Amino acid sequence: MKQRVLFVCLGNICRSPAAEHIFRAKVEARGLNDLFEIDSAGTYSGHAGELPDPRMRQAGAEHGYSFTHRSRPFREEDFYEFDHIVVMDDSNYERVCRLAPERKYIDRVSRMRDYFTTYARDWSYVPDPYYEGREGFHLVINMLEESCERLLDILQGCDN
Ligand code: 4NP
């Protein structure tokens, strides 16, 4: 059965679309495409329909990615449609959990920081790069590359 993974941030134009594409690239690199369904969403709907922020797309291109997701709002039904909901910070966590149809669904929600290993170990969240310079976008991509690797290790069941 497919594992359905949803990444969530605020605007769904910077962090979570990057996470979606980076996680998908790792799934593809391991030849696991048939085993995963991957998407992203935002708790704020103001950017619905938009491509990722041009600065995030540029930073992504410099790391070899093409970020083409279209922003969409997170909704209550996502709790039924995804097995794993991975948020970028505590504010995302609170907003997502408030929409849970029942308490038990909150078990599906984790924070990206739960998967930080070496590079990002001094952080407790994925920082919002929206009001930052170029470096903020590269920082996010580096954090997501290591955390997506660990998340996939865990979901693939090969984490020790
Ligand atoms: P994201 O970044 O949550 O990583 O997509 C943001 C995008 C837009 C806004 C804030 C954060 N905004 O306020 O419009």
Tab-separated table of N, CA, C and O in Angstrom, residues 3-113:
chain	number	residue	atom	x	y	z
A	3	GLN	N	2.318	4.886	0.839
A	3	GLN	CA	2.367	5.806	1.979
A	3	GLN	C	2.140	7.203	1.414
A	3	GLN	O	2.802	7.613	0.457
A	4	ARG	N	1.210	7.910	2.016
A	4	ARG	CA	0.852	9.240	1.504
A	4	ARG	C	1.423	10.296	2.453
A	4	ARG	O	1.097	10.305	3.650
A	5	VAL	N	2.281	11.151	1.906
A	5	VAL	CA	3.030	12.111	2.719
A	5	VAL	C	2.699	13.538	2.270
A	5	VAL	O	2.815	13.859	1.086
A	6	LEU	N	2.302	14.382	3.220
A	6	LEU	CA	1.967	15.777	2.917
A	6	LEU	C	2.866	16.707	3.736
A	6	LEU	O	2.945	16.575	4.960
A	7	PHE	N	3.530	17.649	3.070
A	7	PHE	CA	4.363	18.646	3.747
A	7	PHE	C	3.572	19.947	3.844
A	7	PHE	O	2.926	20.355	2.870
A	8	VAL	N	3.642	20.599	5.023
A	8	VAL	CA	2.832	21.802	5.237
A	8	VAL	C	3.686	22.934	5.824
A	8	VAL	O	4.483	22.720	6.746
A	9	CYS	N	3.503	24.149	5.247
A	9	CYS	CA	4.084	25.358	5.851
A	9	CYS	C	3.006	26.436	5.842
A	9	CYS	O	1.813	26.113	5.767
A	10	LEU	N	3.400	27.693	5.905
A	10	LEU	CA	2.402	28.768	5.954
A	10	LEU	C	1.848	29.088	4.552
A	10	LEU	O	0.660	28.902	4.280
A	11	GLY	N	2.710	29.544	3.668
A	11	GLY	CA	2.235	30.018	2.362
A	11	GLY	C	2.221	28.965	1.269
A	11	GLY	O	1.633	29.181	0.201
A	12	ASN	N	2.902	27.829	1.492
A	12	ASN	CA	3.068	26.778	0.474
A	12	ASN	C	3.707	27.326	-0.801
A	12	ASN	O	3.395	26.889	-1.910
A	13	ILE	N	4.617	28.302	-0.625
A	13	ILE	CA	5.388	28.785	-1.776
A	13	ILE	C	6.896	28.751	-1.521
A	13	ILE	O	7.665	29.031	-2.428
A	14	CYS	N	7.314	28.433	-0.295
A	14	CYS	CA	8.764	28.359	-0.015
A	14	CYS	C	9.142	26.991	0.543
A	14	CYS	O	9.664	26.130	-0.164
A	15	ARG	N	8.885	26.771	1.835
A	15	ARG	CA	9.433	25.583	2.492
A	15	ARG	C	8.765	24.271	2.085
A	15	ARG	O	9.436	23.299	1.737
A	16	SER	N	7.423	24.211	2.168
A	16	SER	CA	6.784	22.901	1.926
A	16	SER	C	6.845	22.443	0.467
A	16	SER	O	7.011	21.242	0.229
A	17	PRO	N	6.752	23.337	-0.547
A	17	PRO	CA	6.935	22.812	-1.905
A	17	PRO	C	8.359	22.320	-2.128
A	17	PRO	O	8.584	21.322	-2.828
A	18	ALA	N	9.337	23.002	-1.498
A	18	ALA	CA	10.718	22.524	-1.597
A	18	ALA	C	10.833	21.139	-0.960
A	18	ALA	O	11.439	20.223	-1.523
A	19	ALA	N	10.216	20.967	0.218
A	19	ALA	CA	10.251	19.658	0.888
A	19	ALA	C	9.608	18.584	0.010
A	19	ALA	O	10.135	17.472	-0.122
A	20	GLU	N	8.483	18.925	-0.592
A	20	GLU	CA	7.785	17.952	-1.462
A	20	GLU	C	8.708	17.487	-2.601
A	20	GLU	O	8.856	16.288	-2.845
A	21	HIS	N	9.336	18.438	-3.273
A	21	HIS	CA	10.176	18.081	-4.424
A	21	HIS	C	11.454	17.368	-3.997
A	21	HIS	O	11.899	16.434	-4.665
A	22	ILE	N	12.041	17.794	-2.884
A	22	ILE	CA	13.270	17.154	-2.421
A	22	ILE	C	12.973	15.722	-1.958
A	22	ILE	O	13.699	14.778	-2.285
A	23	PHE	N	11.874	15.546	-1.218
A	23	PHE	CA	11.502	14.198	-0.773
A	23	PHE	C	11.221	13.309	-1.987
A	23	PHE	O	11.662	12.155	-2.042
A	24	ARG	N	10.520	13.868	-2.973
A	24	ARG	CA	10.208	13.070	-4.176
A	24	ARG	C	11.488	12.659	-4.899
A	24	ARG	O	11.601	11.524	-5.381
A	25	ALA	N	12.452	13.564	-4.976
A	25	ALA	CA	13.717	13.243	-5.644
A	25	ALA	C	14.417	12.091	-4.913
A	25	ALA	O	15.006	11.206	-5.546
A	26	LYS	N	14.324	12.071	-3.589
A	26	LYS	CA	14.971	11.000	-2.822
A	26	LYS	C	14.239	9.670	-3.012
A	26	LYS	O	14.859	8.618	-3.116
A	27	VAL	N	12.910	9.756	-3.082
A	27	VAL	CA	12.105	8.553	-3.346
A	27	VAL	C	12.464	7.989	-4.728
A	27	VAL	O	12.678	6.779	-4.888
A	28	GLU	N	12.572	8.872	-5.714
A	28	GLU	CA	12.914	8.432	-7.072
A	28	GLU	C	14.314	7.839	-7.123
A	28	GLU	O	14.541	6.822	-7.777
A	29	ALA	N	15.238	8.468	-6.408
A	29	ALA	CA	16.622	7.980	-6.410
A	29	ALA	C	16.718	6.564	-5.828
A	29	ALA	O	17.614	5.802	-6.189
A	30	ARG	N	15.790	6.212	-4.929
A	30	ARG	CA	15.788	4.858	-4.353
A	30	ARG	C	14.872	3.910	-5.129
A	30	ARG	O	14.657	2.768	-4.701
A	31	GLY	N	14.274	4.404	-6.233
A	31	GLY	CA	13.405	3.555	-7.052
A	31	GLY	C	12.111	3.188	-6.352
A	31	GLY	O	11.555	2.110	-6.577
A	32	LEU	N	11.598	4.087	-5.495
A	32	LEU	CA	10.416	3.765	-4.687
A	32	LEU	C	9.151	4.505	-5.128
A	32	LEU	O	8.181	4.585	-4.371
A	33	ASN	N	9.162	5.036	-6.343
A	33	ASN	CA	8.039	5.874	-6.812
A	33	ASN	C	6.668	5.256	-6.572
A	33	ASN	O	5.732	5.954	-6.201
A	34	ASP	N	6.568	3.959	-6.806
A	34	ASP	CA	5.261	3.299	-6.711
A	34	ASP	C	4.765	3.187	-5.269
A	34	ASP	O	3.615	2.837	-5.034
A	35	LEU	N	5.640	3.472	-4.313
A	35	LEU	CA	5.277	3.255	-2.908
A	35	LEU	C	4.846	4.523	-2.194
A	35	LEU	O	4.448	4.480	-1.029
A	36	PHE	N	4.952	5.673	-2.876
A	36	PHE	CA	4.650	6.943	-2.204
A	36	PHE	C	3.754	7.848	-3.033
A	36	PHE	O	3.854	7.878	-4.261
A	37	GLU	N	2.899	8.597	-2.322
A	37	GLU	CA	2.175	9.722	-2.888
A	37	GLU	C	2.603	10.932	-2.088
A	37	GLU	O	2.591	10.893	-0.845
A	38	ILE	N	2.991	12.006	-2.754
A	38	ILE	CA	3.624	13.140	-2.069
A	38	ILE	C	2.979	14.443	-2.533
A	38	ILE	O	2.750	14.638	-3.733
A	39	ASP	N	2.689	15.338	-1.580
A	39	ASP	CA	2.080	16.622	-1.927
A	39	ASP	C	2.497	17.646	-0.862
A	39	ASP	O	3.156	17.295	0.135
A	40	SER	N	2.093	18.903	-1.063
A	40	SER	CA	2.331	19.927	-0.042
A	40	SER	C	1.164	20.905	-0.037
A	40	SER	O	0.387	20.973	-0.997
A	41	ALA	N	1.047	21.650	1.083
A	41	ALA	CA	-0.069	22.587	1.256
A	41	ALA	C	0.335	23.667	2.255
A	41	ALA	O	1.340	23.527	2.967
A	42	GLY	N	-0.467	24.740	2.319
A	42	GLY	CA	-0.175	25.836	3.245
A	42	GLY	C	-1.362	26.120	4.156
A	42	GLY	O	-2.517	25.941	3.762
A	43	THR	N	-1.077	26.598	5.375
A	43	THR	CA	-2.173	26.935	6.291
A	43	THR	C	-2.787	28.292	5.947
A	43	THR	O	-3.855	28.634	6.433
A	44	TYR	N	-2.087	29.070	5.128
A	44	TYR	CA	-2.589	30.371	4.664
A	44	TYR	C	-2.879	30.246	3.170
A	44	TYR	O	-2.033	29.757	2.410
A	45	SER	N	-4.082	30.662	2.753
A	45	SER	CA	-4.510	30.400	1.368
A	45	SER	C	-4.210	31.553	0.402
A	45	SER	O	-4.551	31.480	-0.773
A	46	GLY	N	-3.548	32.613	0.898
A	46	GLY	CA	-3.351	33.815	0.081
A	46	GLY	C	-2.518	33.634	-1.173
A	46	GLY	O	-2.553	34.490	-2.053
A	47	HIS	N	-1.765	32.543	-1.273
A	47	HIS	CA	-0.945	32.322	-2.474
A	47	HIS	C	-1.481	31.170	-3.326
A	47	HIS	O	-0.773	30.679	-4.213
A	48	ALA	N	-2.715	30.745	-3.075
A	48	ALA	CA	-3.275	29.585	-3.789
A	48	ALA	C	-3.118	29.746	-5.295
A	48	ALA	O	-3.381	30.815	-5.853
A	49	GLY	N	-2.678	28.681	-5.948
A	49	GLY	CA	-2.517	28.673	-7.404
A	49	GLY	C	-1.156	29.143	-7.882
A	49	GLY	O	-0.813	28.955	-9.056
A	50	GLU	N	-0.364	29.725	-6.976
A	50	GLU	CA	0.933	30.273	-7.398
A	50	GLU	C	2.030	29.203	-7.414
A	50	GLU	O	2.018	28.263	-6.624
A	51	LEU	N	2.996	29.421	-8.298
A	51	LEU	CA	4.227	28.629	-8.270
A	51	LEU	C	5.034	29.040	-7.039
A	51	LEU	O	4.770	30.094	-6.447
A	52	PRO	N	6.044	28.240	-6.652
A	52	PRO	CA	6.899	28.662	-5.546
A	52	PRO	C	7.523	30.039	-5.803
A	52	PRO	O	7.702	30.452	-6.954
A	53	ASP	N	7.841	30.730	-4.716
A	53	ASP	CA	8.502	32.032	-4.767
A	53	ASP	C	9.720	31.952	-5.720
A	53	ASP	O	10.478	30.980	-5.665
A	54	PRO	N	9.907	32.960	-6.588
A	54	PRO	CA	11.023	32.915	-7.550
A	54	PRO	C	12.380	32.723	-6.882
A	54	PRO	O	13.271	32.082	-7.448
A	55	ARG	N	12.546	33.263	-5.656
A	55	ARG	CA	13.830	33.091	-4.965
A	55	ARG	C	14.039	31.636	-4.556
A	55	ARG	O	15.150	31.114	-4.591
A	56	MET	N	12.946	30.964	-4.186
A	56	MET	CA	13.060	29.543	-3.827
A	56	MET	C	13.303	28.699	-5.081
A	56	MET	O	14.087	27.751	-5.067
A	57	ARG	N	12.662	29.075	-6.171
A	57	ARG	CA	12.894	28.327	-7.418
A	57	ARG	C	14.339	28.488	-7.883
A	57	ARG	O	14.959	27.540	-8.364
A	58	GLN	N	14.867	29.701	-7.743
A	58	GLN	CA	16.257	29.963	-8.148
A	58	GLN	C	17.223	29.149	-7.272
A	58	GLN	O	18.126	28.479	-7.773
A	59	ALA	N	17.000	29.199	-5.957
A	59	ALA	CA	17.875	28.439	-5.049
A	59	ALA	C	17.756	26.941	-5.362
A	59	ALA	O	18.753	26.219	-5.383
A	60	GLY	N	16.529	26.483	-5.629
A	60	GLY	CA	16.315	25.075	-5.971
A	60	GLY	C	17.085	24.693	-7.223
A	60	GLY	O	17.740	23.641	-7.273
A	61	ALA	N	17.019	25.563	-8.241
A	61	ALA	CA	17.719	25.276	-9.501
A	61	ALA	C	19.223	25.144	-9.252
A	61	ALA	O	19.891	24.290	-9.853
A	62	GLU	N	19.756	25.941	-8.338
A	62	GLU	CA	21.193	25.871	-8.035
A	62	GLU	C	21.559	24.564	-7.327
A	62	GLU	O	22.720	24.169	-7.310
A	63	HIS	N	20.557	23.913	-6.752
A	63	HIS	CA	20.789	22.593	-6.115
A	63	HIS	C	20.322	21.460	-7.037
A	63	HIS	O	20.288	20.305	-6.618
A	64	GLY	N	19.914	21.792	-8.263
A	64	GLY	CA	19.528	20.757	-9.229
A	64	GLY	C	18.064	20.376	-9.230
A	64	GLY	O	17.681	19.359	-9.804
A	65	TYR	N	17.211	21.183	-8.590
A	65	TYR	CA	15.778	20.866	-8.521
A	65	TYR	C	14.961	21.822	-9.390
A	65	TYR	O	15.359	22.958	-9.623
A	66	SER	N	13.784	21.348	-9.787
A	66	SER	CA	12.812	22.200	-10.468
A	66	SER	C	11.546	22.189	-9.615
A	66	SER	O	10.844	21.178	-9.555
A	67	PHE	N	11.274	23.298	-8.927
A	67	PHE	CA	10.124	23.370	-8.015
A	67	PHE	C	8.912	23.911	-8.775
A	67	PHE	O	8.854	25.111	-9.068
A	68	THR	N	7.949	23.046	-9.091
A	68	THR	CA	6.824	23.436	-9.954
A	68	THR	C	5.454	23.279	-9.288
A	68	THR	O	4.432	23.429	-9.950
A	69	HIS	N	5.440	22.944	-8.005
A	69	HIS	CA	4.158	22.769	-7.300
A	69	HIS	C	3.333	24.066	-7.335
A	69	HIS	O	3.884	25.163	-7.279
A	70	ARG	N	2.012	23.932	-7.392
A	70	ARG	CA	1.119	25.096	-7.292
A	70	ARG	C	0.538	25.152	-5.883
A	70	ARG	O	-0.033	24.156	-5.404
A	71	SER	N	0.644	26.291	-5.244
A	71	SER	CA	0.196	26.437	-3.858
A	71	SER	C	-1.283	26.088	-3.697
A	71	SER	O	-2.114	26.446	-4.532
A	72	ARG	N	-1.558	25.404	-2.610
A	72	ARG	CA	-2.960	25.110	-2.269
A	72	ARG	C	-3.123	25.115	-0.753
A	72	ARG	O	-2.179	24.829	-0.010
A	73	PRO	N	-4.324	25.464	-0.271
A	73	PRO	CA	-4.516	25.503	1.185
A	73	PRO	C	-4.633	24.114	1.800
A	73	PRO	O	-5.187	23.197	1.175
A	74	PHE	N	-4.138	23.971	3.013
A	74	PHE	CA	-4.359	22.757	3.798
A	74	PHE	C	-5.826	22.737	4.213
A	74	PHE	O	-6.411	23.764	4.553
A	75	ARG	N	-6.462	21.557	4.182
A	75	ARG	CA	-7.868	21.462	4.552
A	75	ARG	C	-8.092	20.216	5.415
A	75	ARG	O	-7.268	19.296	5.414
A	76	GLU	N	-9.210	20.213	6.109
A	76	GLU	CA	-9.514	19.118	7.036
A	76	GLU	C	-9.445	17.746	6.355
A	76	GLU	O	-8.944	16.778	6.935
A	77	GLU	N	-9.907	17.665	5.121
A	77	GLU	CA	-9.917	16.376	4.401
A	77	GLU	C	-8.513	15.792	4.239
A	77	GLU	O	-8.369	14.581	4.012
A	78	ASP	N	-7.493	16.637	4.306
A	78	ASP	CA	-6.125	16.121	4.175
A	78	ASP	C	-5.812	15.099	5.263
A	78	ASP	O	-4.960	14.228	5.072
A	79	PHE	N	-6.482	15.186	6.394
A	79	PHE	CA	-6.263	14.195	7.450
A	79	PHE	C	-6.716	12.803	7.022
A	79	PHE	O	-6.195	11.803	7.502
A	80	TYR	N	-7.702	12.724	6.117
A	80	TYR	CA	-8.163	11.425	5.633
A	80	TYR	C	-7.319	10.943	4.455
A	80	TYR	O	-7.208	9.755	4.200
A	81	GLU	N	-6.732	11.907	3.733
A	81	GLU	CA	-6.052	11.564	2.477
A	81	GLU	C	-4.552	11.332	2.619
A	81	GLU	O	-3.903	10.896	1.672
A	82	PHE	N	-3.990	11.659	3.801
A	82	PHE	CA	-2.544	11.482	3.996
A	82	PHE	C	-2.266	10.739	5.301
A	82	PHE	O	-2.938	10.948	6.307
A	83	ASP	N	-1.252	9.869	5.244
A	83	ASP	CA	-0.856	9.085	6.424
A	83	ASP	C	0.123	9.868	7.297
A	83	ASP	O	0.173	9.674	8.511
A	84	HIS	N	0.927	10.709	6.642
A	84	HIS	CA	1.960	11.470	7.351
A	84	HIS	C	1.857	12.930	6.942
A	84	HIS	O	1.910	13.245	5.749
A	85	ILE	N	1.699	13.809	7.927
A	85	ILE	CA	1.623	15.251	7.667
A	85	ILE	C	2.816	15.876	8.393
A	85	ILE	O	2.918	15.790	9.619
A	86	VAL	N	3.737	16.442	7.624
A	86	VAL	CA	5.000	16.924	8.193
A	86	VAL	C	5.038	18.449	8.080
A	86	VAL	O	5.027	19.003	6.981
A	87	VAL	N	5.075	19.128	9.231
A	87	VAL	CA	5.026	20.596	9.256
A	87	VAL	C	6.425	21.173	9.492
A	87	VAL	O	7.313	20.489	9.998
A	88	MET	N	6.581	22.443	9.152
A	88	MET	CA	7.903	23.074	9.201
A	88	MET	C	8.208	23.753	10.533
A	88	MET	O	9.372	23.892	10.902
A	89	ASP	N	7.157	24.245	11.233
A	89	ASP	CA	7.416	24.934	12.511
A	89	ASP	C	6.222	24.753	13.458
A	89	ASP	O	5.197	24.167	13.089
A	90	ASP	N	6.354	25.290	14.671
A	90	ASP	CA	5.323	25.086	15.698
A	90	ASP	C	4.015	25.791	15.352
A	90	ASP	O	2.936	25.319	15.713
A	91	SER	N	4.107	26.909	14.664
A	91	SER	CA	2.895	27.624	14.268
A	91	SER	C	2.099	26.787	13.262
A	91	SER	O	0.873	26.655	13.369
A	92	ASN	N	2.800	26.194	12.292
A	92	ASN	CA	2.132	25.283	11.345
A	92	ASN	C	1.467	24.143	12.116
A	92	ASN	O	0.342	23.738	11.810
A	93	TYR	N	2.188	23.624	13.114
A	93	TYR	CA	1.690	22.479	13.885
A	93	TYR	C	0.360	22.813	14.554
A	93	TYR	O	-0.608	22.064	14.465
A	94	GLU	N	0.321	23.978	15.189
A	94	GLU	CA	-0.916	24.374	15.892
A	94	GLU	C	-2.080	24.552	14.929
A	94	GLU	O	-3.188	24.094	15.178
A	95	ARG	N	-1.820	25.212	13.812
A	95	ARG	CA	-2.907	25.461	12.848
A	95	ARG	C	-3.424	24.169	12.221
A	95	ARG	O	-4.618	24.004	12.013
A	96	VAL	N	-2.504	23.266	11.904
A	96	VAL	CA	-2.902	21.987	11.306
A	96	VAL	C	-3.707	21.170	12.320
A	96	VAL	O	-4.786	20.651	12.010
A	97	CYS	N	-3.218	21.095	13.545
A	97	CYS	CA	-3.882	20.267	14.562
A	97	CYS	C	-5.281	20.794	14.886
A	97	CYS	O	-6.185	20.015	15.195
A	98	ARG	N	-5.467	22.098	14.776
A	98	ARG	CA	-6.783	22.673	15.033
A	98	ARG	C	-7.828	22.160	14.035
A	98	ARG	O	-9.011	22.179	14.317
A	99	LEU	N	-7.371	21.719	12.863
A	99	LEU	CA	-8.308	21.233	11.837
A	99	LEU	C	-8.533	19.718	11.903
A	99	LEU	O	-9.297	19.172	11.099
A	100	ALA	N	-7.885	19.045	12.840
A	100	ALA	CA	-8.023	17.586	12.920
A	100	ALA	C	-9.466	17.207	13.222
A	100	ALA	O	-10.076	17.750	14.151
A	101	PRO	N	-10.057	16.286	12.447
A	101	PRO	CA	-11.451	15.912	12.642
A	101	PRO	C	-11.689	15.212	13.981
A	101	PRO	O	-12.769	15.326	14.564
A	102	GLU	N	-10.684	14.472	14.437
A	102	GLU	CA	-10.745	13.813	15.752
A	102	GLU	C	-9.337	13.825	16.329
A	102	GLU	O	-8.359	13.880	15.580
A	103	ARG	N	-9.271	13.693	17.639
A	103	ARG	CA	-7.984	13.763	18.323
A	103	ARG	C	-6.960	12.759	17.783
A	103	ARG	O	-5.777	13.053	17.653
A	104	LYS	N	-7.437	11.550	17.450
A	104	LYS	CA	-6.508	10.489	17.034
A	104	LYS	C	-5.726	10.869	15.768
A	104	LYS	O	-4.628	10.367	15.538
A	105	TYR	N	-6.271	11.760	14.965
A	105	TYR	CA	-5.596	12.129	13.714
A	105	TYR	C	-4.336	12.953	13.958
A	105	TYR	O	-3.483	13.065	13.079
A	106	ILE	N	-4.219	13.517	15.154
A	106	ILE	CA	-3.041	14.332	15.455
A	106	ILE	C	-1.766	13.477	15.444
A	106	ILE	O	-0.674	13.965	15.187
A	107	ASP	N	-1.939	12.161	15.658
A	107	ASP	CA	-0.786	11.249	15.592
A	107	ASP	C	-0.125	11.269	14.221
A	107	ASP	O	1.021	10.850	14.071
A	108	ARG	N	-0.845	11.704	13.226
A	108	ARG	CA	-0.283	11.722	11.864
A	108	ARG	C	0.639	12.912	11.618
A	108	ARG	O	1.309	12.965	10.595
A	109	VAL	N	0.621	13.863	12.564
A	109	VAL	CA	1.363	15.100	12.345
A	109	VAL	C	2.723	15.039	13.038
A	109	VAL	O	2.808	14.701	14.218
A	110	SER	N	3.776	15.352	12.281
A	110	SER	CA	5.110	15.470	12.895
A	110	SER	C	5.751	16.766	12.426
A	110	SER	O	5.267	17.415	11.500
A	111	ARG	N	6.833	17.134	13.118
A	111	ARG	CA	7.571	18.341	12.742
A	111	ARG	C	8.837	17.931	12.001
A	111	ARG	O	9.479	16.946	12.378
A	112	MET	N	9.197	18.713	11.007
A	112	MET	CA	10.405	18.387	10.247
A	112	MET	C	11.614	18.288	11.168
A	112	MET	O	12.527	17.507	10.920
A	113	ARG	N	11.619	19.051	12.249
A	113	ARG	CA	12.771	19.007	13.171
A	113	ARG	C	12.974	17.610	13.767
A	113	ARG	O	14.077	17.276	14.212
